[in-house]
GROMACS .gro file of N, CA and C in nm:
model
  468
    1MET      N    1  -1.177  -2.708   0.907
    1MET     CA    2  -1.269  -2.600   0.883
    1MET      C    3  -1.115  -2.561   0.794
    2SER      N    4  -1.281  -2.421   0.745
    2SER     CA    5  -1.269  -2.328   0.666
    2SER      C    6  -1.226  -2.251   0.687
    3ARG      N    7  -1.127  -2.021   0.648
    3ARG     CA    8  -1.130  -1.928   0.727
    3ARG      C    9  -1.256  -1.846   0.747
    4ARG      N   10  -1.254  -1.792   0.801
    4ARG     CA   11  -1.358  -1.681   0.826
    4ARG      C   12  -1.336  -1.564   0.728
    5SER      N   13  -1.389  -1.561   0.691
    5SER     CA   14  -1.391  -1.441   0.526
    5SER      C   15  -1.348  -1.363   0.545
    6ILE      N   16  -1.313  -1.329   0.705
    6ILE     CA   17  -1.281  -1.168   0.747
    6ILE      C   18  -1.189  -1.176   0.791
    7ASP      N   19  -1.144  -1.302   0.836
    7ASP     CA   20  -0.995  -1.265   0.861
    7ASP      C   21  -0.921  -1.321   0.695
    8VAL      N   22  -0.980  -1.400   0.594
    8VAL     CA   23  -0.923  -1.358   0.490
    8VAL      C   24  -0.901  -1.229   0.401
    9VAL      N   25  -0.929  -1.152   0.474
    9VAL     CA   26  -0.950  -1.072   0.356
    9VAL      C   27  -0.878  -0.934   0.510
   10ARG      N   28  -0.913  -0.947   0.618
   10ARG     CA   29  -0.803  -0.867   0.738
   10ARG      C   30  -0.634  -0.864   0.621
   11GLU      N   31  -0.635  -1.060   0.650
   11GLU     CA   32  -0.525  -1.099   0.644
   11GLU      C   33  -0.452  -1.077   0.489
   12LEU      N   34  -0.527  -1.073   0.328
   12LEU     CA   35  -0.509  -0.987   0.250
   12LEU      C   36  -0.440  -0.805   0.278
   13LEU      N   37  -0.498  -0.762   0.292
   13LEU     CA   38  -0.513  -0.665   0.310
   13LEU      C   39  -0.351  -0.598   0.385
   14GLU      N   40  -0.338  -0.716   0.504
   14GLU     CA   41  -0.132  -0.612   0.539
   14GLU      C   42  -0.097  -0.749   0.484
   15GLY      N   43  -0.085  -0.825   0.426
   15GLY     CA   44  -0.010  -0.857   0.258
   15GLY      C   45   0.034  -0.889   0.162
   16ALA      N   46  -0.033  -0.700   0.123
   16ALA     CA   47  -0.082  -0.688   0.048
   16ALA      C   48  -0.006  -0.640  -0.080
   17THR      N   49   0.114  -0.638  -0.016
   17THR     CA   50   0.290  -0.614  -0.154
   17THR      C   51   0.349  -0.780  -0.136
   18ASP      N   52   0.300  -0.849  -0.105
   18ASP     CA   53   0.345  -1.044  -0.071
   18ASP      C   54   0.273  -1.156  -0.155
   19PRO      N   55   0.331  -1.242  -0.292
   19PRO     CA   56   0.298  -1.278  -0.386
   19PRO      C   57   0.259  -1.388  -0.334
   20GLU      N   58   0.277  -1.506  -0.168
   20GLU     CA   59   0.221  -1.534  -0.146
   20GLU      C   60   0.143  -1.557  -0.063
   21VAL      N   61   0.147  -1.387   0.008
   21VAL     CA   62   0.023  -1.422   0.057
   21VAL      C   63  -0.096  -1.428  -0.028
   22VAL      N   64  -0.089  -1.271  -0.154
   22VAL     CA   65  -0.205  -1.257  -0.214
   22VAL      C   66  -0.205  -1.459  -0.322
   23ASP      N   67  -0.123  -1.467  -0.305
   23ASP     CA   68  -0.137  -1.565  -0.410
   23ASP      C   69  -0.230  -1.725  -0.396
   24ARG      N   70  -0.216  -1.688  -0.178
   24ARG     CA   71  -0.349  -1.818  -0.156
   24ARG      C   72  -0.497  -1.721  -0.080
   25LEU      N   73  -0.439  -1.585  -0.114
   25LEU     CA   74  -0.596  -1.568  -0.034
   25LEU      C   75  -0.665  -1.542  -0.122
   26MET      N   76  -0.669  -1.554  -0.243
   26MET     CA   77  -0.678  -1.421  -0.382
   26MET      C   78  -0.725  -1.546  -0.540
   27ALA      N   79  -0.839  -1.526  -0.506
   27ALA     CA   80  -0.863  -1.568  -0.724
   27ALA      C   81  -0.833  -1.448  -0.824
   28GLU      N   82  -0.739  -1.636  -0.885
   28GLU     CA   83  -0.626  -1.610  -0.979
   28GLU      C   84  -0.672  -1.449  -1.081
   29ASP      N   85  -0.802  -1.512  -1.092
   29ASP     CA   86  -0.895  -1.403  -1.200
   29ASP      C   87  -0.956  -1.331  -1.077
   30ALA      N   88  -0.936  -1.191  -0.985
   30ALA     CA   89  -1.007  -1.221  -0.939
   30ALA      C   90  -1.010  -1.017  -0.936
   31VAL      N   91  -1.099  -0.937  -0.887
   31VAL     CA   92  -1.079  -0.764  -0.962
   31VAL      C   93  -1.067  -0.668  -0.875
   32TYR      N   94  -0.939  -0.581  -0.897
   32TYR     CA   95  -0.966  -0.540  -0.788
   32TYR      C   96  -0.947  -0.390  -0.768
   33ILE      N   97  -1.075  -0.269  -0.723
   33ILE     CA   98  -1.063  -0.181  -0.702
   33ILE      C   99  -1.036  -0.066  -0.610
   34SER      N  100  -0.942   0.035  -0.731
   34SER     CA  101  -0.896   0.084  -0.654
   34SER      C  102  -0.944   0.275  -0.662
   35LEU      N  103  -1.024   0.300  -0.558
   35LEU     CA  104  -1.012   0.447  -0.503
   35LEU      C  105  -1.155   0.500  -0.619
   36THR      N  106  -1.136   0.451  -0.799
   36THR     CA  107  -1.245   0.465  -0.871
   36THR      C  108  -1.249   0.384  -0.938
   37TRP      N  109  -1.333   0.367  -1.028
   37TRP     CA  110  -1.369   0.314  -1.129
   37TRP      C  111  -1.232   0.289  -1.242
   38ASP      N  112  -1.315   0.467  -1.261
   38ASP     CA  113  -1.186   0.484  -1.424
   38ASP      C  114  -1.152   0.652  -1.398
   39ASN      N  115  -1.048   0.689  -1.330
   39ASN     CA  116  -1.115   0.881  -1.356
   39ASN      C  117  -0.959   0.866  -1.397
   40PRO      N  118  -0.904   0.949  -1.542
   40PRO     CA  119  -0.783   0.984  -1.527
   40PRO      C  120  -0.698   1.096  -1.509
   41GLU      N  121  -0.887   1.186  -1.432
   41GLU     CA  122  -0.722   1.278  -1.383
   41GLU      C  123  -0.673   1.243  -1.233
   42LEU      N  124  -0.750   1.154  -1.148
   42LEU     CA  125  -0.664   1.043  -1.065
   42LEU      C  126  -0.604   1.019  -1.122
   43LYS      N  127  -0.612   0.960  -1.232
   43LYS     CA  128  -0.484   0.834  -1.175
   43LYS      C  129  -0.356   0.929  -1.276
   44LYS      N  130  -0.356   1.057  -1.300
   44LYS     CA  131  -0.260   1.141  -1.244
   44LYS      C  132  -0.176   1.101  -1.191
   45LEU      N  133  -0.237   1.159  -1.046
   45LEU     CA  134  -0.198   1.192  -0.943
   45LEU      C  135  -0.114   1.043  -0.814
   46MET      N  136  -0.261   0.951  -0.840
   46MET     CA  137  -0.250   0.813  -0.810
   46MET      C  138  -0.227   0.709  -0.917
   47PRO      N  139  -0.113   0.664  -0.943
   47PRO     CA  140  -0.128   0.596  -1.056
   47PRO      C  141  -0.187   0.443  -1.066
   48TRP      N  142  -0.276   0.438  -0.897
   48TRP     CA  143  -0.289   0.281  -0.975
   48TRP      C  144  -0.390   0.343  -0.911
   49ALA      N  145  -0.498   0.412  -0.919
   49ALA     CA  146  -0.637   0.462  -0.889
   49ALA      C  147  -0.637   0.349  -1.038
   50GLY      N  148  -0.749   0.299  -1.029
   50GLY     CA  149  -0.873   0.292  -1.131
   50GLY      C  150  -0.877   0.107  -1.046
   51THR      N  151  -1.039   0.040  -1.179
   51THR     CA  152  -1.000  -0.080  -1.232
   51THR      C  153  -0.898  -0.176  -1.306
   52HIS      N  154  -0.890  -0.297  -1.153
   52HIS     CA  155  -0.750  -0.376  -1.211
   52HIS      C  156  -0.837  -0.479  -1.241
   53ARG      N  157  -0.818  -0.515  -1.393
   53ARG     CA  158  -0.929  -0.640  -1.433
   53ARG      C  159  -0.778  -0.760  -1.422
   54ASN      N  160  -0.706  -0.720  -1.380
   54ASN     CA  161  -0.552  -0.814  -1.436
   54ASN      C  162  -0.522  -0.955  -1.336
   55GLY      N  163  -0.608  -0.963  -1.191
   55GLY     CA  164  -0.603  -1.067  -1.080
   55GLY      C  165  -0.546  -1.005  -0.964
   56ARG      N  166  -0.439  -1.117  -0.952
   56ARG     CA  167  -0.316  -1.155  -0.780
   56ARG      C  168  -0.265  -0.974  -0.816
   57GLU      N  169  -0.239  -0.952  -0.968
   57GLU     CA  170  -0.154  -0.812  -0.954
   57GLU      C  171  -0.199  -0.722  -0.980
   58GLY      N  172  -0.388  -0.685  -0.975
   58GLY     CA  173  -0.347  -0.615  -0.958
   58GLY      C  174  -0.395  -0.562  -0.799
   59ILE      N  175  -0.404  -0.623  -0.716
   59ILE     CA  176  -0.324  -0.567  -0.561
   59ILE      C  177  -0.167  -0.495  -0.537
   60LEU      N  178  -0.105  -0.632  -0.550
   60LEU     CA  179   0.054  -0.681  -0.602
   60LEU      C  180   0.124  -0.527  -0.611
   61SER      N  181   0.062  -0.457  -0.701
   61SER     CA  182   0.069  -0.384  -0.819
   61SER      C  183   0.087  -0.232  -0.732
   62THR      N  184  -0.058  -0.246  -0.722
   62THR     CA  185  -0.154  -0.108  -0.590
   62THR      C  186  -0.028  -0.080  -0.505
   63PHE      N  187  -0.075  -0.229  -0.381
   63PHE     CA  188   0.018  -0.170  -0.257
   63PHE      C  189   0.193  -0.151  -0.302
   64ARG      N  190   0.215  -0.250  -0.417
   64ARG     CA  191   0.389  -0.207  -0.384
   64ARG      C  192   0.406  -0.048  -0.488
   65THR      N  193   0.306  -0.007  -0.541
   65THR     CA  194   0.353   0.175  -0.594
   65THR      C  195   0.339   0.258  -0.566
   66LEU      N  196   0.240   0.230  -0.453
   66LEU     CA  197   0.187   0.332  -0.325
   66LEU      C  198   0.268   0.327  -0.237
   67ASN      N  199   0.361   0.180  -0.183
   67ASN     CA  200   0.392   0.158  -0.081
   67ASN      C  201   0.580   0.293  -0.196
   68THR      N  202   0.593   0.355  -0.263
   68THR     CA  203   0.737   0.400  -0.250
   68THR      C  204   0.657   0.526  -0.280
   69PHE      N  205   0.487   0.543  -0.307
   69PHE     CA  206   0.499   0.706  -0.256
   69PHE      C  207   0.486   0.803  -0.094
   70TRP      N  208   0.426   0.671  -0.061
   70TRP     CA  209   0.398   0.707   0.125
   70TRP      C  210   0.448   0.593   0.175
   71THR      N  211   0.518   0.694   0.292
   71THR     CA  212   0.522   0.464   0.397
   71THR      C  213   0.357   0.603   0.417
   72ILE      N  214   0.275   0.406   0.562
   72ILE     CA  215   0.187   0.331   0.577
   72ILE      C  216   0.277   0.424   0.711
   73ASP      N  217   0.210   0.472   0.861
   73ASP     CA  218   0.230   0.542   0.957
   73ASP      C  219   0.136   0.458   1.064
   74ASP      N  220   0.023   0.446   1.061
   74ASP     CA  221  -0.067   0.397   1.147
   74ASP      C  222  -0.188   0.297   1.045
   75PHE      N  223  -0.300   0.209   1.011
   75PHE     CA  224  -0.332   0.132   0.939
   75PHE      C  225  -0.363   0.041   1.073
   76ASP      N  226  -0.570   0.119   1.127
   76ASP     CA  227  -0.650   0.100   1.202
   76ASP      C  228  -0.788   0.039   1.131
   77ILE      N  229  -0.791  -0.015   1.197
   77ILE     CA  230  -0.969  -0.145   1.154
   77ILE      C  231  -1.001  -0.144   1.213
   78ARG      N  232  -1.159  -0.102   1.232
   78ARG     CA  233  -1.207  -0.095   1.347
   78ARG      C  234  -1.312  -0.116   1.333
   79ASP      N  235  -1.452  -0.159   1.251
   79ASP     CA  236  -1.466  -0.290   1.276
   79ASP      C  237  -1.432  -0.376   1.117
   80ILE      N  238  -1.514  -0.483   1.095
   80ILE     CA  239  -1.580  -0.568   1.003
   80ILE      C  240  -1.596  -0.655   1.086
   81PHE      N  241  -1.654  -0.739   0.914
   81PHE     CA  242  -1.865  -0.835   0.956
   81PHE      C  243  -1.835  -0.858   0.846
   82GLY      N  244  -1.922  -0.996   0.804
   82GLY     CA  245  -1.921  -1.018   0.671
   82GLY      C  246  -1.965  -1.161   0.658
   83ASP      N  247  -2.017  -1.220   0.581
   83ASP     CA  248  -2.048  -1.390   0.601
   83ASP      C  249  -1.933  -1.476   0.524
   84ASP      N  250  -2.011  -1.545   0.457
   84ASP     CA  251  -1.901  -1.630   0.326
   84ASP      C  252  -1.858  -1.513   0.241
   85GLU      N  253  -1.949  -1.453   0.213
   85GLU     CA  254  -1.938  -1.344   0.087
   85GLU      C  255  -1.921  -1.235   0.059
   86ASN      N  256  -1.959  -1.161   0.139
   86ASN     CA  257  -1.960  -1.054   0.156
   86ASN      C  258  -1.868  -1.050   0.295
   87VAL      N  259  -1.775  -0.928   0.270
   87VAL     CA  260  -1.719  -0.876   0.403
   87VAL      C  261  -1.661  -0.743   0.356
   88ALA      N  262  -1.788  -0.583   0.474
   88ALA     CA  263  -1.729  -0.511   0.445
   88ALA      C  264  -1.584  -0.452   0.590
   89MET      N  265  -1.539  -0.363   0.521
   89MET     CA  266  -1.383  -0.365   0.678
   89MET      C  267  -1.358  -0.209   0.678
   90PHE      N  268  -1.463  -0.101   0.798
   90PHE     CA  269  -1.374   0.063   0.812
   90PHE      C  270  -1.246   0.051   0.881
   91GLY      N  271  -1.247   0.154   0.879
   91GLY     CA  272  -1.064   0.177   0.962
   91GLY      C  273  -1.043   0.327   0.922
   92SER      N  274  -0.919   0.324   0.936
   92SER     CA  275  -0.820   0.524   0.917
   92SER      C  276  -0.729   0.436   0.919
   93PHE      N  277  -0.572   0.498   0.803
   93PHE     CA  278  -0.479   0.521   0.813
   93PHE      C  279  -0.386   0.581   0.779
   94MET      N  280  -0.272   0.608   0.872
   94MET     CA  281  -0.144   0.782   0.787
   94MET      C  282  -0.112   0.689   0.682
   95VAL      N  283  -0.102   0.794   0.648
   95VAL     CA  284   0.036   0.854   0.502
   95VAL      C  285   0.112   0.899   0.589
   96HIS      N  286   0.187   0.918   0.505
   96HIS     CA  287   0.340   1.041   0.532
   96HIS      C  288   0.429   1.052   0.415
   97SER      N  289   0.392   1.148   0.269
   97SER     CA  290   0.424   1.098   0.133
   97SER      C  291   0.619   1.171   0.205
   98VAL      N  292   0.644   1.076   0.044
   98VAL     CA  293   0.858   1.063   0.079
   98VAL      C  294   0.882   1.170   0.013
   99ASN      N  295   0.824   1.164  -0.151
   99ASN     CA  296   0.870   1.364  -0.152
   99ASN      C  297   0.875   1.532  -0.087
  100LEU      N  298   0.729   1.533  -0.016
  100LEU     CA  299   0.685   1.675   0.066
  100LEU      C  300   0.687   1.595   0.222
  101ASP      N  301   0.714   1.479   0.238
  101ASP     CA  302   0.721   1.545   0.397
  101ASP      C  303   0.609   1.573   0.479
  102LYS      N  304   0.445   1.548   0.384
  102LYS     CA  305   0.309   1.540   0.454
  102LYS      C  306   0.208   1.408   0.472
  103VAL      N  307   0.146   1.481   0.589
  103VAL     CA  308   0.099   1.338   0.677
  103VAL      C  309  -0.069   1.378   0.650
  104PHE      N  310  -0.131   1.270   0.628
  104PHE     CA  311  -0.306   1.333   0.591
  104PHE      C  312  -0.283   1.154   0.691
  105VAL      N  313  -0.443   1.156   0.747
  105VAL     CA  314  -0.474   1.086   0.824
  105VAL      C  315  -0.616   1.074   0.762
  106SER      N  316  -0.664   0.903   0.681
  106SER     CA  317  -0.755   0.905   0.595
  106SER      C  318  -0.880   0.791   0.709
  107PRO      N  319  -0.993   0.794   0.644
  107PRO     CA  320  -1.083   0.666   0.685
  107PRO      C  321  -1.045   0.578   0.570
  108PHE      N  322  -1.146   0.491   0.553
  108PHE     CA  323  -1.128   0.392   0.459
  108PHE      C  324  -1.242   0.282   0.482
  109ALA      N  325  -1.313   0.271   0.336
  109ALA     CA  326  -1.369   0.162   0.398
  109ALA      C  327  -1.316   0.031   0.235
  110VAL      N  328  -1.379  -0.088   0.265
  110VAL     CA  329  -1.299  -0.240   0.181
  110VAL      C  330  -1.462  -0.244   0.196
  111HIS      N  331  -1.498  -0.354   0.023
  111HIS     CA  332  -1.582  -0.436   0.046
  111HIS      C  333  -1.502  -0.541  -0.068
  112ALA      N  334  -1.503  -0.698   0.018
  112ALA     CA  335  -1.464  -0.815  -0.040
  112ALA      C  336  -1.555  -0.948  -0.082
  113LYS      N  337  -1.591  -0.971  -0.168
  113LYS     CA  338  -1.680  -1.037  -0.212
  113LYS      C  339  -1.613  -1.205  -0.216
  114LEU      N  340  -1.632  -1.268  -0.220
  114LEU     CA  341  -1.522  -1.476  -0.229
  114LEU      C  342  -1.603  -1.517  -0.294
  115LYS      N  343  -1.551  -1.656  -0.265
  115LYS     CA  344  -1.600  -1.720  -0.332
  115LYS      C  345  -1.505  -1.880  -0.296
  116GLY      N  346  -1.574  -1.978  -0.225
  116GLY     CA  347  -1.449  -2.059  -0.195
  116GLY      C  348  -1.343  -2.026  -0.126
  117GLY      N  349  -1.300  -1.972  -0.049
  117GLY     CA  350  -1.265  -1.877   0.060
  117GLY      C  351  -1.162  -1.826   0.023
  118LEU      N  352  -1.166  -1.764  -0.199
  118LEU     CA  353  -1.074  -1.686  -0.145
  118LEU      C  354  -1.176  -1.485  -0.220
  119VAL      N  355  -1.109  -1.458  -0.213
  119VAL     CA  356  -1.126  -1.313  -0.252
  119VAL      C  357  -1.116  -1.245  -0.395
  120THR      N  358  -1.227  -1.305  -0.447
  120THR     CA  359  -1.305  -1.241  -0.583
  120THR      C  360  -1.260  -1.041  -0.675
  121TYR      N  361  -1.334  -1.034  -0.552
  121TYR     CA  362  -1.317  -0.841  -0.572
  121TYR      C  363  -1.325  -0.741  -0.436
  122MET      N  364  -1.280  -0.710  -0.497
  122MET     CA  365  -1.285  -0.564  -0.346
  122MET      C  366  -1.240  -0.491  -0.425
  123LEU      N  367  -1.307  -0.299  -0.382
  123LEU     CA  368  -1.338  -0.216  -0.364
  123LEU      C  369  -1.295  -0.129  -0.278
  124TYR      N  370  -1.146  -0.049  -0.258
  124TYR     CA  371  -1.097   0.002  -0.167
  124TYR      C  372  -1.102   0.136  -0.210
  125MET      N  373  -1.183   0.237  -0.061
  125MET     CA  374  -1.222   0.407  -0.060
  125MET      C  375  -1.119   0.441   0.045
  126GLU      N  376  -1.098   0.525  -0.022
  126GLU     CA  377  -1.028   0.653   0.117
  126GLU      C  378  -1.056   0.783   0.035
  127ASP      N  379  -1.014   0.871   0.167
  127ASP     CA  380  -1.000   0.973   0.156
  127ASP      C  381  -0.963   1.008   0.056
  128THR      N  382  -0.972   1.124  -0.072
  128THR     CA  383  -0.796   1.084  -0.156
  128THR      C  384  -0.743   1.264  -0.242
  129LEU      N  385  -0.915   1.376  -0.153
  129LEU     CA  386  -0.879   1.505  -0.165
  129LEU      C  387  -0.775   1.496  -0.051
  130GLY      N  388  -0.782   1.427   0.054
  130GLY     CA  389  -0.640   1.445   0.145
  130GLY      C  390  -0.535   1.398   0.149
  131THR      N  391  -0.545   1.273   0.132
  131THR     CA  392  -0.473   1.158   0.066
  131THR      C  393  -0.368   1.200  -0.061
  132GLY      N  394  -0.459   1.257  -0.112
  132GLY     CA  395  -0.431   1.298  -0.226
  132GLY      C  396  -0.325   1.444  -0.211
  133SER      N  397  -0.375   1.537  -0.104
  133SER     CA  398  -0.337   1.674  -0.037
  133SER      C  399  -0.163   1.660   0.003
  134THR      N  400  -0.095   1.508   0.039
  134THR     CA  401   0.011   1.507   0.088
  134THR      C  402   0.097   1.501  -0.014
  135PHE      N  403   0.124   1.541  -0.099
  135PHE     CA  404   0.162   1.517  -0.283
  135PHE      C  405   0.145   1.670  -0.325
  136ARG      N  406   0.067   1.778  -0.254
  136ARG     CA  407   0.045   1.879  -0.345
  136ARG      C  408   0.171   1.982  -0.279
  137LYS      N  409   0.288   2.017  -0.414
  137LYS     CA  410   0.318   2.169  -0.389
  137LYS      C  411   0.287   2.240  -0.327
  138SER      N  412   0.226   2.376  -0.490
  138SER     CA  413   0.209   2.480  -0.449
  138SER      C  414   0.032   2.483  -0.534
  139GLY      N  415   0.029   2.618  -0.543
  139GLY     CA  416  -0.076   2.656  -0.593
  139GLY      C  417  -0.202   2.667  -0.522
  140ILE      N  418  -0.306   2.703  -0.604
  140ILE     CA  419  -0.455   2.708  -0.555
  140ILE      C  420  -0.572   2.655  -0.626
  141TRP      N  421  -0.669   2.583  -0.593
  141TRP     CA  422  -0.758   2.582  -0.624
  141TRP      C  423  -0.869   2.618  -0.618
  142THR      N  424  -0.992   2.627  -0.760
  142THR     CA  425  -1.088   2.734  -0.730
  142THR      C  426  -1.182   2.604  -0.801
  143PHE      N  427  -1.285   2.621  -0.636
  143PHE     CA  428  -1.410   2.496  -0.653
  143PHE      C  429  -1.564   2.605  -0.668
  144ALA      N  430  -1.616   2.561  -0.775
  144ALA     CA  431  -1.794   2.660  -0.817
  144ALA      C  432  -1.847   2.495  -0.802
  145GLY      N  433  -1.817   2.414  -0.658
  145GLY     CA  434  -1.935   2.373  -0.705
  145GLY      C  435  -2.102   2.410  -0.618
  146ASP      N  436  -2.110   2.521  -0.524
  146ASP     CA  437  -2.221   2.547  -0.429
  146ASP      C  438  -2.321   2.637  -0.571
  147PRO      N  439  -2.394   2.601  -0.565
  147PRO     CA  440  -2.589   2.658  -0.665
  147PRO      C  441  -2.559   2.822  -0.683
  148SER      N  442  -2.523   2.866  -0.556
  148SER     CA  443  -2.573   3.038  -0.500
  148SER      C  444  -2.483   3.103  -0.534
  149GLY      N  445  -2.322   3.044  -0.592
  149GLY     CA  446  -2.238   3.050  -0.644
  149GLY      C  447  -2.071   3.128  -0.570
  150GLU      N  448  -2.122   3.076  -0.424
  150GLU     CA  449  -2.013   3.117  -0.374
  150GLU      C  450  -1.918   3.043  -0.437
  151MET      N  451  -1.776   3.030  -0.393
  151MET     CA  452  -1.646   3.028  -0.479
  151MET      C  453  -1.639   2.955  -0.368
  152VAL      N  454  -1.477   2.799  -0.278
  152VAL     CA  455  -1.388   2.767  -0.269
  152VAL      C  456  -1.295   2.721  -0.267
  153THR      N  457  -1.158   2.877  -0.279
  153THR     CA  458  -1.060   2.795  -0.251
  153THR      C  459  -0.977   2.713  -0.143
  154VAL      N  460  -0.921   2.642  -0.210
  154VAL     CA  461  -0.786   2.666  -0.149
  154VAL      C  462  -0.639   2.588  -0.166
  155GLY      N  463  -0.585   2.611  -0.031
  155GLY     CA  464  -0.458   2.646  -0.048
  155GLY      C  465  -0.326   2.761  -0.071
  156ASP      N  466  -0.255   2.796  -0.154
  156ASP     CA  467  -0.189   2.835  -0.091
  156ASP      C  468  -0.219   3.033  -0.097
   0.00000   0.00000   0.00000
């Protein structure tokens, strides 16, 4: 009997830095998307951000790199459901930045596609403004998104 797709995705995320786990659960030509399809500004802050079309190496390099920037103090899967081909996962995690000793709890969402019991596609999303704030050393950001002209400042 084959494993349930939700169990494959759960185990893959729990073992995303272990080549044996990734090789066993992810297709050789899988696509892994971390946070954004392509955002050069975000990639400056989080070098793993973007679309990885290099198969298993995409998820391995992403999680290995981000684990040098943060320690993950908690990873809580709150809901996971799906069928043979699609899995959705929702939860939260706590990051602790290595350089600045800042902590943030972020929600996350995952959409994974499977074929033949292997993950062929995974999209991982989180609160990147929040997690990125754990790297913010100083300065003020001014935002002008409100059509009424109201400015919003964030920072010192």
